[in-house]
mmCIF file with all atom_site columns, C-alpha atoms in Angstrom:
data_model
loop_
_atom_site.group_PDB
_atom_site.id
_atom_site.type_symbol
_atom_site.label_atom_id
_atom_site.label_alt_id
_atom_site.label_comp_id
_atom_site.label_asym_id
_atom_site.label_entity_id
_atom_site.label_seq_id
_atom_site.pdbx_PDB_ins_code
_atom_site.Cartn_x
_atom_site.Cartn_y
_atom_site.Cartn_z
_atom_site.occupancy
_atom_site.B_iso_or_equiv
_atom_site.pdbx_formal_charge
_atom_site.auth_seq_id
_atom_site.auth_comp_id
_atom_site.auth_asym_id
_atom_site.auth_atom_id
_atom_site.pdbx_PDB_model_num
ATOM 1   C CA . ASN H 1 1   ? 22.620 -73.882  -95.360  1.00 0.00 ? 1   ASN H CA 1
ATOM 2   C CA . ALA H 1 2   ? 24.428 -77.199  -96.394  1.00 0.00 ? 2   ALA H CA 1
ATOM 3   C CA . GLY H 1 3   ? 21.120 -77.511  -98.729  1.00 0.00 ? 3   GLY H CA 1
ATOM 4   C CA . VAL H 1 4   ? 21.113 -81.645  -99.634  1.00 0.00 ? 4   VAL H CA 1
ATOM 5   C CA . THR H 1 5   ? 24.053 -83.705  -98.393  1.00 0.00 ? 5   THR H CA 1
ATOM 6   C CA . GLN H 1 6   ? 24.196 -87.331  -99.477  1.00 0.00 ? 6   GLN H CA 1
ATOM 7   C CA . THR H 1 7   ? 26.872 -89.989  -98.328  1.00 0.00 ? 7   THR H CA 1
ATOM 8   C CA . PRO H 1 8   ? 28.875 -91.681  -99.609  1.00 0.00 ? 8   PRO H CA 1
ATOM 9   C CA . LYS H 1 9   ? 29.923 -90.261  -102.887 1.00 0.00 ? 9   LYS H CA 1
ATOM 10  C CA . PHE H 1 10  ? 31.017 -93.511  -104.747 1.00 0.00 ? 10  PHE H CA 1
ATOM 11  C CA . GLN H 1 11  ? 30.717 -97.071  -102.964 1.00 0.00 ? 11  GLN H CA 1
ATOM 12  C CA . VAL H 1 12  ? 31.419 -100.565 -104.305 1.00 0.00 ? 12  VAL H CA 1
ATOM 13  C CA . LEU H 1 13  ? 29.173 -103.468 -102.835 1.00 0.00 ? 13  LEU H CA 1
ATOM 14  C CA . LYS H 1 14  ? 29.013 -107.384 -103.482 1.00 0.00 ? 14  LYS H CA 1
ATOM 15  C CA . THR H 1 15  ? 26.325 -108.914 -105.079 1.00 0.00 ? 15  THR H CA 1
ATOM 16  C CA . GLY H 1 16  ? 24.243 -109.658 -101.683 1.00 0.00 ? 16  GLY H CA 1
ATOM 17  C CA . GLN H 1 17  ? 25.410 -107.190 -99.570  1.00 0.00 ? 17  GLN H CA 1
ATOM 18  C CA . SER H 1 18  ? 23.270 -104.663 -97.895  1.00 0.00 ? 18  SER H CA 1
ATOM 19  C CA . MET H 1 19  ? 23.801 -100.891 -97.180  1.00 0.00 ? 19  MET H CA 1
ATOM 20  C CA . THR H 1 20  ? 22.212 -97.707  -96.566  1.00 0.00 ? 20  THR H CA 1
ATOM 21  C CA . LEU H 1 21  ? 22.556 -94.528  -98.624  1.00 0.00 ? 21  LEU H CA 1
ATOM 22  C CA . GLN H 1 22  ? 22.367 -91.386  -96.702  1.00 0.00 ? 22  GLN H CA 1
ATOM 23  C CA . CYS H 1 23  ? 20.260 -88.309  -97.150  1.00 0.00 ? 23  CYS H CA 1
ATOM 24  C CA . ALA H 1 24  ? 19.953 -85.309  -95.287  1.00 0.00 ? 24  ALA H CA 1
ATOM 25  C CA . GLN H 1 25  ? 18.798 -81.885  -95.909  1.00 0.00 ? 25  GLN H CA 1
ATOM 26  C CA . ASP H 1 26  ? 18.719 -78.739  -93.637  1.00 0.00 ? 26  ASP H CA 1
ATOM 27  C CA . MET H 1 27  ? 15.948 -76.743  -95.352  1.00 0.00 ? 27  MET H CA 1
ATOM 28  C CA . ASN H 1 28  ? 13.257 -77.573  -93.247  1.00 0.00 ? 28  ASN H CA 1
ATOM 29  C CA . HIS H 1 29  ? 11.581 -79.296  -96.764  1.00 0.00 ? 29  HIS H CA 1
ATOM 30  C CA . GLU H 1 30  ? 8.674  -81.472  -96.212  1.00 0.00 ? 30  GLU H CA 1
ATOM 31  C CA . TYR H 1 31  ? 8.713  -83.506  -99.544  1.00 0.00 ? 31  TYR H CA 1
ATOM 32  C CA . MET H 1 32  ? 12.092 -85.834  -100.185 1.00 0.00 ? 32  MET H CA 1
ATOM 33  C CA . SER H 1 33  ? 12.689 -87.995  -103.093 1.00 0.00 ? 33  SER H CA 1
ATOM 34  C CA . TRP H 1 34  ? 15.469 -90.501  -104.372 1.00 0.00 ? 34  TRP H CA 1
ATOM 35  C CA . TYR H 1 35  ? 16.002 -90.988  -107.641 1.00 0.00 ? 35  TYR H CA 1
ATOM 36  C CA . ARG H 1 36  ? 18.265 -93.563  -109.715 1.00 0.00 ? 36  ARG H CA 1
ATOM 37  C CA . GLN H 1 37  ? 19.566 -92.043  -112.890 1.00 0.00 ? 37  GLN H CA 1
ATOM 38  C CA . ASP H 1 38  ? 20.949 -94.712  -115.449 1.00 0.00 ? 38  ASP H CA 1
ATOM 39  C CA . PRO H 1 39  ? 22.007 -93.771  -119.223 1.00 0.00 ? 39  PRO H CA 1
ATOM 40  C CA . GLY H 1 40  ? 19.309 -93.091  -121.525 1.00 0.00 ? 40  GLY H CA 1
ATOM 41  C CA . MET H 1 41  ? 16.759 -93.613  -118.857 1.00 0.00 ? 41  MET H CA 1
ATOM 42  C CA . GLY H 1 42  ? 16.597 -90.220  -117.359 1.00 0.00 ? 42  GLY H CA 1
ATOM 43  C CA . LEU H 1 43  ? 15.704 -89.962  -113.668 1.00 0.00 ? 43  LEU H CA 1
ATOM 44  C CA . ARG H 1 44  ? 13.644 -92.852  -112.171 1.00 0.00 ? 44  ARG H CA 1
ATOM 45  C CA . LEU H 1 45  ? 11.642 -91.959  -109.118 1.00 0.00 ? 45  LEU H CA 1
ATOM 46  C CA . ILE H 1 46  ? 12.486 -94.691  -106.069 1.00 0.00 ? 46  ILE H CA 1
ATOM 47  C CA . HIS H 1 47  ? 10.792 -93.456  -103.029 1.00 0.00 ? 47  HIS H CA 1
ATOM 48  C CA . TYR H 1 48  ? 9.423  -90.497  -102.160 1.00 0.00 ? 48  TYR H CA 1
ATOM 49  C CA . SER H 1 49  ? 7.874  -88.702  -98.817  1.00 0.00 ? 49  SER H CA 1
ATOM 50  C CA . VAL H 1 50  ? 5.874  -85.895  -97.949  1.00 0.00 ? 50  VAL H CA 1
ATOM 51  C CA . GLY H 1 51  ? 6.550  -85.642  -94.427  1.00 0.00 ? 51  GLY H CA 1
ATOM 52  C CA . ALA H 1 52  ? 8.032  -87.482  -91.576  1.00 0.00 ? 52  ALA H CA 1
ATOM 53  C CA . GLY H 1 53  ? 6.623  -90.694  -90.953  1.00 0.00 ? 53  GLY H CA 1
ATOM 54  C CA . ILE H 1 54  ? 4.827  -90.602  -94.481  1.00 0.00 ? 54  ILE H CA 1
ATOM 55  C CA . THR H 1 55  ? 6.278  -92.527  -97.469  1.00 0.00 ? 55  THR H CA 1
ATOM 56  C CA . ASP H 1 56  ? 5.095  -94.014  -100.506 1.00 0.00 ? 56  ASP H CA 1
ATOM 57  C CA . GLN H 1 57  ? 6.656  -95.724  -104.172 1.00 0.00 ? 57  GLN H CA 1
ATOM 58  C CA . GLY H 1 58  ? 7.895  -94.556  -107.083 1.00 0.00 ? 58  GLY H CA 1
ATOM 59  C CA . GLU H 1 59  ? 8.328  -95.989  -110.869 1.00 0.00 ? 59  GLU H CA 1
ATOM 60  C CA . VAL H 1 60  ? 11.214 -98.262  -109.210 1.00 0.00 ? 60  VAL H CA 1
ATOM 61  C CA . PRO H 1 61  ? 10.953 -99.358  -105.818 1.00 0.00 ? 61  PRO H CA 1
ATOM 62  C CA . ASN H 1 62  ? 12.037 -102.932 -105.656 1.00 0.00 ? 62  ASN H CA 1
ATOM 63  C CA . GLY H 1 63  ? 15.015 -103.765 -103.639 1.00 0.00 ? 63  GLY H CA 1
ATOM 64  C CA . TYR H 1 64  ? 14.824 -100.636 -102.094 1.00 0.00 ? 64  TYR H CA 1
ATOM 65  C CA . ASN H 1 65  ? 13.153 -99.371  -98.292  1.00 0.00 ? 65  ASN H CA 1
ATOM 66  C CA . VAL H 1 66  ? 12.790 -96.053  -96.773  1.00 0.00 ? 66  VAL H CA 1
ATOM 67  C CA . SER H 1 67  ? 11.822 -94.560  -93.742  1.00 0.00 ? 67  SER H CA 1
ATOM 68  C CA . ARG H 1 68  ? 11.426 -91.322  -92.667  1.00 0.00 ? 68  ARG H CA 1
ATOM 69  C CA . SER H 1 69  ? 11.276 -90.310  -88.965  1.00 0.00 ? 69  SER H CA 1
ATOM 70  C CA . THR H 1 70  ? 12.425 -86.759  -89.095  1.00 0.00 ? 70  THR H CA 1
ATOM 71  C CA . THR H 1 71  ? 12.153 -84.130  -91.245  1.00 0.00 ? 71  THR H CA 1
ATOM 72  C CA . GLU H 1 72  ? 15.946 -83.671  -92.206  1.00 0.00 ? 72  GLU H CA 1
ATOM 73  C CA . ASP H 1 73  ? 16.876 -87.341  -92.911  1.00 0.00 ? 73  ASP H CA 1
ATOM 74  C CA . PHE H 1 74  ? 15.416 -89.899  -95.946  1.00 0.00 ? 74  PHE H CA 1
ATOM 75  C CA . PRO H 1 75  ? 17.911 -93.054  -95.569  1.00 0.00 ? 75  PRO H CA 1
ATOM 76  C CA . LEU H 1 76  ? 17.670 -95.287  -98.797  1.00 0.00 ? 76  LEU H CA 1
ATOM 77  C CA . ARG H 1 77  ? 18.515 -99.065  -97.705  1.00 0.00 ? 77  ARG H CA 1
ATOM 78  C CA . LEU H 1 78  ? 19.339 -101.643 -100.408 1.00 0.00 ? 78  LEU H CA 1
ATOM 79  C CA . LEU H 1 79  ? 18.420 -105.033 -98.801  1.00 0.00 ? 79  LEU H CA 1
ATOM 80  C CA . SER H 1 80  ? 20.703 -107.287 -100.952 1.00 0.00 ? 80  SER H CA 1
ATOM 81  C CA . ALA H 1 81  ? 22.507 -105.877 -103.642 1.00 0.00 ? 81  ALA H CA 1
ATOM 82  C CA . ALA H 1 82  ? 22.254 -106.649 -107.424 1.00 0.00 ? 82  ALA H CA 1
ATOM 83  C CA . PRO H 1 83  ? 24.454 -105.578 -110.442 1.00 0.00 ? 83  PRO H CA 1
ATOM 84  C CA . SER H 1 84  ? 21.371 -104.457 -111.570 1.00 0.00 ? 84  SER H CA 1
ATOM 85  C CA . GLN H 1 85  ? 21.110 -101.708 -109.133 1.00 0.00 ? 85  GLN H CA 1
ATOM 86  C CA . THR H 1 86  ? 24.405 -100.383 -110.560 1.00 0.00 ? 86  THR H CA 1
ATOM 87  C CA . SER H 1 87  ? 23.801 -96.703  -111.064 1.00 0.00 ? 87  SER H CA 1
ATOM 88  C CA . VAL H 1 88  ? 23.822 -92.962  -109.570 1.00 0.00 ? 88  VAL H CA 1
ATOM 89  C CA . TYR H 1 89  ? 21.700 -92.449  -106.848 1.00 0.00 ? 89  TYR H CA 1
ATOM 90  C CA . PHE H 1 90  ? 20.248 -88.801  -106.309 1.00 0.00 ? 90  PHE H CA 1
ATOM 91  C CA . CYS H 1 91  ? 18.475 -87.081  -102.925 1.00 0.00 ? 91  CYS H CA 1
ATOM 92  C CA . ALA H 1 92  ? 16.108 -84.512  -103.422 1.00 0.00 ? 92  ALA H CA 1
ATOM 93  C CA . SER H 1 93  ? 14.008 -82.217  -101.459 1.00 0.00 ? 93  SER H CA 1
ATOM 94  C CA . SER H 1 94  ? 11.564 -79.494  -101.739 1.00 0.00 ? 94  SER H CA 1
ATOM 95  C CA . TYR H 1 95  ? 9.552  -77.428  -99.875  1.00 0.00 ? 95  TYR H CA 1
ATOM 96  C CA . ASP H 1 96  ? 6.180  -77.931  -101.594 1.00 0.00 ? 96  ASP H CA 1
ATOM 97  C CA . ARG H 1 97  ? 5.037  -79.410  -105.171 1.00 0.00 ? 97  ARG H CA 1
ATOM 98  C CA . GLU H 1 98  ? 5.254  -76.120  -106.968 1.00 0.00 ? 98  GLU H CA 1
ATOM 99  C CA . ASP H 1 99  ? 8.748  -74.681  -105.661 1.00 0.00 ? 99  ASP H CA 1
ATOM 100 C CA . GLY H 1 100 ? 11.214 -77.396  -107.608 1.00 0.00 ? 100 GLY H CA 1
ATOM 101 C CA . TYR H 1 101 ? 13.441 -79.753  -105.817 1.00 0.00 ? 101 TYR H CA 1
ATOM 102 C CA . THR H 1 102 ? 16.886 -79.041  -104.914 1.00 0.00 ? 102 THR H CA 1
ATOM 103 C CA . PHE H 1 103 ? 19.259 -81.895  -105.597 1.00 0.00 ? 103 PHE H CA 1
ATOM 104 C CA . GLY H 1 104 ? 22.212 -83.737  -103.804 1.00 0.00 ? 104 GLY H CA 1
ATOM 105 C CA . SER H 1 105 ? 25.475 -84.180  -105.753 1.00 0.00 ? 105 SER H CA 1
ATOM 106 C CA . GLY H 1 106 ? 24.573 -87.831  -105.895 1.00 0.00 ? 106 GLY H CA 1
ATOM 107 C CA . THR H 1 107 ? 26.102 -91.491  -104.811 1.00 0.00 ? 107 THR H CA 1
ATOM 108 C CA . ARG H 1 108 ? 28.019 -93.816  -107.631 1.00 0.00 ? 108 ARG H CA 1
ATOM 109 C CA . LEU H 1 109 ? 27.041 -97.207  -106.875 1.00 0.00 ? 109 LEU H CA 1
ATOM 110 C CA . THR H 1 110 ? 28.967 -100.272 -108.595 1.00 0.00 ? 110 THR H CA 1
ATOM 111 C CA . VAL H 1 111 ? 27.289 -103.783 -107.544 1.00 0.00 ? 111 VAL H CA 1
ATOM 112 C CA . VAL H 1 112 ? 30.202 -106.431 -108.671 1.00 0.00 ? 112 VAL H CA 1
ATOM 113 C CA . ALA W 2 1   ? -0.672 -90.461  -114.060 1.00 0.00 ? 1   ALA W CA 1
ATOM 114 C CA . GLN W 2 2   ? 1.419  -87.359  -115.424 1.00 0.00 ? 2   GLN W CA 1
ATOM 115 C CA . SER W 2 3   ? 4.124  -87.892  -117.735 1.00 0.00 ? 3   SER W CA 1
ATOM 116 C CA . VAL W 2 4   ? 6.577  -85.748  -119.625 1.00 0.00 ? 4   VAL W CA 1
ATOM 117 C CA . THR W 2 5   ? 8.333  -86.553  -123.261 1.00 0.00 ? 5   THR W CA 1
ATOM 118 C CA . GLN W 2 6   ? 11.388 -84.860  -124.456 1.00 0.00 ? 6   GLN W CA 1
ATOM 119 C CA . LEU W 2 7   ? 11.570 -85.188  -128.200 1.00 0.00 ? 7   LEU W CA 1
ATOM 120 C CA . GLY W 2 8   ? 15.291 -85.509  -129.058 1.00 0.00 ? 8   GLY W CA 1
ATOM 121 C CA . SER W 2 9   ? 18.095 -87.136  -127.005 1.00 0.00 ? 9   SER W CA 1
ATOM 122 C CA . HIS W 2 10  ? 20.806 -85.389  -128.935 1.00 0.00 ? 10  HIS W CA 1
ATOM 123 C CA . VAL W 2 11  ? 20.696 -81.730  -129.582 1.00 0.00 ? 11  VAL W CA 1
ATOM 124 C CA . SER W 2 12  ? 23.439 -80.176  -131.937 1.00 0.00 ? 12  SER W CA 1
ATOM 125 C CA . VAL W 2 13  ? 24.209 -76.348  -132.480 1.00 0.00 ? 13  VAL W CA 1
ATOM 126 C CA . SER W 2 14  ? 27.027 -74.056  -133.463 1.00 0.00 ? 14  SER W CA 1
ATOM 127 C CA . GLU W 2 15  ? 27.779 -71.161  -130.829 1.00 0.00 ? 15  GLU W CA 1
ATOM 128 C CA . GLY W 2 16  ? 25.957 -68.729  -131.392 1.00 0.00 ? 16  GLY W CA 1
ATOM 129 C CA . ALA W 2 17  ? 22.747 -70.003  -132.720 1.00 0.00 ? 17  ALA W CA 1
ATOM 130 C CA . LEU W 2 18  ? 19.650 -70.406  -131.178 1.00 0.00 ? 18  LEU W CA 1
ATOM 131 C CA . VAL W 2 19  ? 18.889 -73.328  -128.804 1.00 0.00 ? 19  VAL W CA 1
ATOM 132 C CA . LEU W 2 20  ? 15.352 -75.247  -128.892 1.00 0.00 ? 20  LEU W CA 1
ATOM 133 C CA . LEU W 2 21  ? 14.700 -78.272  -126.621 1.00 0.00 ? 21  LEU W CA 1
ATOM 134 C CA . ARG W 2 22  ? 11.280 -79.848  -126.806 1.00 0.00 ? 22  ARG W CA 1
ATOM 135 C CA . CYS W 2 23  ? 9.240  -81.247  -123.779 1.00 0.00 ? 23  CYS W CA 1
ATOM 136 C CA . ASN W 2 24  ? 5.929  -82.419  -123.900 1.00 0.00 ? 24  ASN W CA 1
ATOM 137 C CA . TYR W 2 25  ? 3.530  -83.186  -120.832 1.00 0.00 ? 25  TYR W CA 1
ATOM 138 C CA . SER W 2 26  ? 0.483  -85.338  -120.136 1.00 0.00 ? 26  SER W CA 1
ATOM 139 C CA . SER W 2 27  ? -1.873 -83.917  -117.457 1.00 0.00 ? 27  SER W CA 1
ATOM 140 C CA . SER W 2 28  ? -5.349 -83.806  -116.620 1.00 0.00 ? 28  SER W CA 1
ATOM 141 C CA . VAL W 2 29  ? -5.013 -80.680  -114.468 1.00 0.00 ? 29  VAL W CA 1
ATOM 142 C CA . PRO W 2 30  ? -2.707 -77.349  -114.826 1.00 0.00 ? 30  PRO W CA 1
ATOM 143 C CA . PRO W 2 31  ? 0.721  -78.653  -114.312 1.00 0.00 ? 31  PRO W CA 1
ATOM 144 C CA . TYR W 2 32  ? 3.740  -77.618  -112.171 1.00 0.00 ? 32  TYR W CA 1
ATOM 145 C CA . LEU W 2 33  ? 6.542  -77.651  -114.595 1.00 0.00 ? 33  LEU W CA 1
ATOM 146 C CA . PHE W 2 34  ? 10.336 -77.587  -114.432 1.00 0.00 ? 34  PHE W CA 1
ATOM 147 C CA . TRP W 2 35  ? 13.491 -77.535  -116.649 1.00 0.00 ? 35  TRP W CA 1
ATOM 148 C CA . TYR W 2 36  ? 16.378 -79.030  -114.908 1.00 0.00 ? 36  TYR W CA 1
ATOM 149 C CA . VAL W 2 37  ? 20.236 -78.756  -116.363 1.00 0.00 ? 37  VAL W CA 1
ATOM 150 C CA . GLN W 2 38  ? 22.938 -81.369  -115.507 1.00 0.00 ? 38  GLN W CA 1
ATOM 151 C CA . TYR W 2 39  ? 26.646 -80.607  -115.820 1.00 0.00 ? 39  TYR W CA 1
ATOM 152 C CA . PRO W 2 40  ? 28.959 -83.561  -116.162 1.00 0.00 ? 40  PRO W CA 1
ATOM 153 C CA . ASN W 2 41  ? 29.315 -85.391  -112.938 1.00 0.00 ? 41  ASN W CA 1
ATOM 154 C CA . GLN W 2 42  ? 27.427 -83.247  -111.091 1.00 0.00 ? 42  GLN W CA 1
ATOM 155 C CA . GLY W 2 43  ? 23.935 -83.156  -109.561 1.00 0.00 ? 43  GLY W CA 1
ATOM 156 C CA . LEU W 2 44  ? 20.805 -81.403  -111.002 1.00 0.00 ? 44  LEU W CA 1
ATOM 157 C CA . GLN W 2 45  ? 20.281 -77.438  -110.999 1.00 0.00 ? 45  GLN W CA 1
ATOM 158 C CA . LEU W 2 46  ? 16.723 -75.858  -111.505 1.00 0.00 ? 46  LEU W CA 1
ATOM 159 C CA . LEU W 2 47  ? 16.673 -73.647  -114.384 1.00 0.00 ? 47  LEU W CA 1
ATOM 160 C CA . LEU W 2 48  ? 13.360 -72.389  -114.639 1.00 0.00 ? 48  LEU W CA 1
ATOM 161 C CA . LYS W 2 49  ? 9.942  -73.407  -113.559 1.00 0.00 ? 49  LYS W CA 1
ATOM 162 C CA . TYR W 2 50  ? 5.925  -72.926  -114.286 1.00 0.00 ? 50  TYR W CA 1
ATOM 163 C CA . THR W 2 51  ? 3.607  -72.735  -111.821 1.00 0.00 ? 51  THR W CA 1
ATOM 164 C CA . SER W 2 52  ? 0.545  -70.771  -113.955 1.00 0.00 ? 52  SER W CA 1
ATOM 165 C CA . ALA W 2 53  ? 1.443  -67.207  -113.563 1.00 0.00 ? 53  ALA W CA 1
ATOM 166 C CA . ALA W 2 54  ? 3.305  -66.122  -116.384 1.00 0.00 ? 54  ALA W CA 1
ATOM 167 C CA . THR W 2 55  ? 3.289  -68.207  -119.561 1.00 0.00 ? 55  THR W CA 1
ATOM 168 C CA . LEU W 2 56  ? 7.083  -66.946  -120.701 1.00 0.00 ? 56  LEU W CA 1
ATOM 169 C CA . VAL W 2 57  ? 9.004  -67.898  -117.794 1.00 0.00 ? 57  VAL W CA 1
ATOM 170 C CA . LYS W 2 58  ? 12.611 -66.653  -117.776 1.00 0.00 ? 58  LYS W CA 1
ATOM 171 C CA . GLY W 2 59  ? 15.418 -68.510  -116.043 1.00 0.00 ? 59  GLY W CA 1
ATOM 172 C CA . ILE W 2 60  ? 18.815 -68.819  -114.911 1.00 0.00 ? 60  ILE W CA 1
ATOM 173 C CA . ASN W 2 61  ? 21.920 -68.530  -117.848 1.00 0.00 ? 61  ASN W CA 1
ATOM 174 C CA . GLY W 2 62  ? 19.420 -66.944  -120.388 1.00 0.00 ? 62  GLY W CA 1
ATOM 175 C CA . PHE W 2 63  ? 17.020 -69.793  -120.930 1.00 0.00 ? 63  PHE W CA 1
ATOM 176 C CA . GLU W 2 64  ? 13.613 -69.067  -121.465 1.00 0.00 ? 64  GLU W CA 1
ATOM 177 C CA . ALA W 2 65  ? 10.272 -71.324  -121.551 1.00 0.00 ? 65  ALA W CA 1
ATOM 178 C CA . GLU W 2 66  ? 6.974  -71.119  -122.681 1.00 0.00 ? 66  GLU W CA 1
ATOM 179 C CA . PHE W 2 67  ? 3.694  -72.924  -121.708 1.00 0.00 ? 67  PHE W CA 1
ATOM 180 C CA . LYS W 2 68  ? 1.432  -73.634  -124.091 1.00 0.00 ? 68  LYS W CA 1
ATOM 181 C CA . LYS W 2 69  ? -1.666 -75.285  -122.793 1.00 0.00 ? 69  LYS W CA 1
ATOM 182 C CA . SER W 2 70  ? -3.094 -76.007  -126.091 1.00 0.00 ? 70  SER W CA 1
ATOM 183 C CA . GLU W 2 71  ? -0.078 -77.840  -127.152 1.00 0.00 ? 71  GLU W CA 1
ATOM 184 C CA . THR W 2 72  ? 0.430  -79.287  -124.003 1.00 0.00 ? 72  THR W CA 1
ATOM 185 C CA . SER W 2 73  ? 4.392  -77.849  -124.533 1.00 0.00 ? 73  SER W CA 1
ATOM 186 C CA . PHE W 2 74  ? 6.953  -76.491  -122.137 1.00 0.00 ? 74  PHE W CA 1
ATOM 187 C CA . HIS W 2 75  ? 9.829  -75.818  -124.785 1.00 0.00 ? 75  HIS W CA 1
ATOM 188 C CA . LEU W 2 76  ? 13.354 -74.315  -123.596 1.00 0.00 ? 76  LEU W CA 1
ATOM 189 C CA . THR W 2 77  ? 14.878 -71.669  -125.365 1.00 0.00 ? 77  THR W CA 1
ATOM 190 C CA . LYS W 2 78  ? 17.911 -69.570  -125.731 1.00 0.00 ? 78  LYS W CA 1
ATOM 191 C CA . PRO W 2 79  ? 18.564 -67.041  -128.293 1.00 0.00 ? 79  PRO W CA 1
ATOM 192 C CA . SER W 2 80  ? 22.522 -67.616  -128.513 1.00 0.00 ? 80  SER W CA 1
ATOM 193 C CA . ALA W 2 81  ? 24.233 -70.864  -127.445 1.00 0.00 ? 81  ALA W CA 1
ATOM 194 C CA . HIS W 2 82  ? 27.519 -70.429  -125.708 1.00 0.00 ? 82  HIS W CA 1
ATOM 195 C CA . MET W 2 83  ? 29.922 -73.287  -125.531 1.00 0.00 ? 83  MET W CA 1
ATOM 196 C CA . SER W 2 84  ? 29.334 -73.778  -121.564 1.00 0.00 ? 84  SER W CA 1
ATOM 197 C CA . ASP W 2 85  ? 25.672 -74.174  -122.307 1.00 0.00 ? 85  ASP W CA 1
ATOM 198 C CA . ALA W 2 86  ? 26.816 -77.913  -123.130 1.00 0.00 ? 86  ALA W CA 1
ATOM 199 C CA . ALA W 2 87  ? 24.982 -80.367  -120.596 1.00 0.00 ? 87  ALA W CA 1
ATOM 200 C CA . GLU W 2 88  ? 21.902 -82.296  -120.309 1.00 0.00 ? 88  GLU W CA 1
ATOM 201 C CA . TYR W 2 89  ? 18.784 -81.169  -119.652 1.00 0.00 ? 89  TYR W CA 1
ATOM 202 C CA . PHE W 2 90  ? 15.700 -82.275  -118.212 1.00 0.00 ? 90  PHE W CA 1
ATOM 203 C CA . CYS W 2 91  ? 12.081 -81.309  -118.330 1.00 0.00 ? 91  CYS W CA 1
ATOM 204 C CA . ALA W 2 92  ? 9.777  -82.352  -115.220 1.00 0.00 ? 92  ALA W CA 1
ATOM 205 C CA . VAL W 2 93  ? 6.311  -82.057  -114.446 1.00 0.00 ? 93  VAL W CA 1
ATOM 206 C CA . SER W 2 94  ? 5.166  -81.993  -110.408 1.00 0.00 ? 94  SER W CA 1
ATOM 207 C CA . GLU W 2 95  ? 1.816  -84.603  -110.288 1.00 0.00 ? 95  GLU W CA 1
ATOM 208 C CA . SER W 2 96  ? -0.827 -82.301  -108.674 1.00 0.00 ? 96  SER W CA 1
ATOM 209 C CA . ASN W 2 97  ? -2.033 -85.142  -106.356 1.00 0.00 ? 97  ASN W CA 1
ATOM 210 C CA . THR W 2 98  ? 1.232  -86.194  -104.987 1.00 0.00 ? 98  THR W CA 1
ATOM 211 C CA . GLY W 2 99  ? 3.839  -83.837  -105.595 1.00 0.00 ? 99  GLY W CA 1
ATOM 212 C CA . LYS W 2 100 ? 5.999  -86.452  -106.979 1.00 0.00 ? 100 LYS W CA 1
ATOM 213 C CA . LEU W 2 101 ? 8.296  -84.887  -109.651 1.00 0.00 ? 101 LEU W CA 1
ATOM 214 C CA . ILE W 2 102 ? 8.689  -86.818  -112.514 1.00 0.00 ? 102 ILE W CA 1
ATOM 215 C CA . PHE W 2 103 ? 11.375 -86.643  -115.247 1.00 0.00 ? 103 PHE W CA 1
ATOM 216 C CA . GLY W 2 104 ? 11.752 -86.958  -119.155 1.00 0.00 ? 104 GLY W CA 1
ATOM 217 C CA . GLN W 2 105 ? 14.447 -88.791  -120.333 1.00 0.00 ? 105 GLN W CA 1
ATOM 218 C CA . GLY W 2 106 ? 16.967 -85.857  -120.924 1.00 0.00 ? 106 GLY W CA 1
ATOM 219 C CA . THR W 2 107 ? 18.344 -84.029  -123.562 1.00 0.00 ? 107 THR W CA 1
ATOM 220 C CA . THR W 2 108 ? 21.957 -83.786  -124.317 1.00 0.00 ? 108 THR W CA 1
ATOM 221 C CA . LEU W 2 109 ? 22.923 -80.532  -125.796 1.00 0.00 ? 109 LEU W CA 1
ATOM 222 C CA . GLN W 2 110 ? 26.374 -80.003  -127.827 1.00 0.00 ? 110 GLN W CA 1
ATOM 223 C CA . VAL W 2 111 ? 27.529 -76.770  -128.600 1.00 0.00 ? 111 VAL W CA 1
ATOM 224 C CA . LYS W 2 112 ? 30.101 -76.769  -131.645 1.00 0.00 ? 112 LYS W CA 1
ATOM 225 C CA . PRO W 2 113 ? 32.700 -73.783  -131.818 1.00 0.00 ? 113 PRO W CA 1
#
């Protein structure tokens, strides 16, 4: 199993550009989440999904969209990048709520 | 909504000393609790989890945590710190009704020789 795969690992965007961060898992996990990590703020939940076709907002959803058309994939879209979205983004997946999430290696995004 | 508070953003110990990282949670129902470790420039790795079985949970790398319902705590301990334990540690709670995983703000562990 590859686990949770995130692409790209690094990205630089200009303010106003849009892009999609990719996340794929091959463990047949129903639960998937996106987090952003900023110094001193821990990991903050952006969006999450409990299965294909079901998504919901987390703590900091503004400026981000998600969809879950398959069990395996959970892409995160930045609609119009802003410098405040400079962060490290992590995707994670889990079999169920008591199993613990498996994390990807992260995407480091810089918006200039 | 459930939440997690980690007391102390930085903890410094000498090699061989006891490691104690504190975590308190708020939950109206029995929670699922987790500790994760993050080494520099890496993703998060699950250390251990509490899912209402034994209150003393053993994890990887010699770490363990004790669930205390009366204190709403889930502190992480290791009897003897090693230099390789230097990392950031996160406590997290899984919301019982949604499955969302909510993190504390993290504690950076420094191990001095």
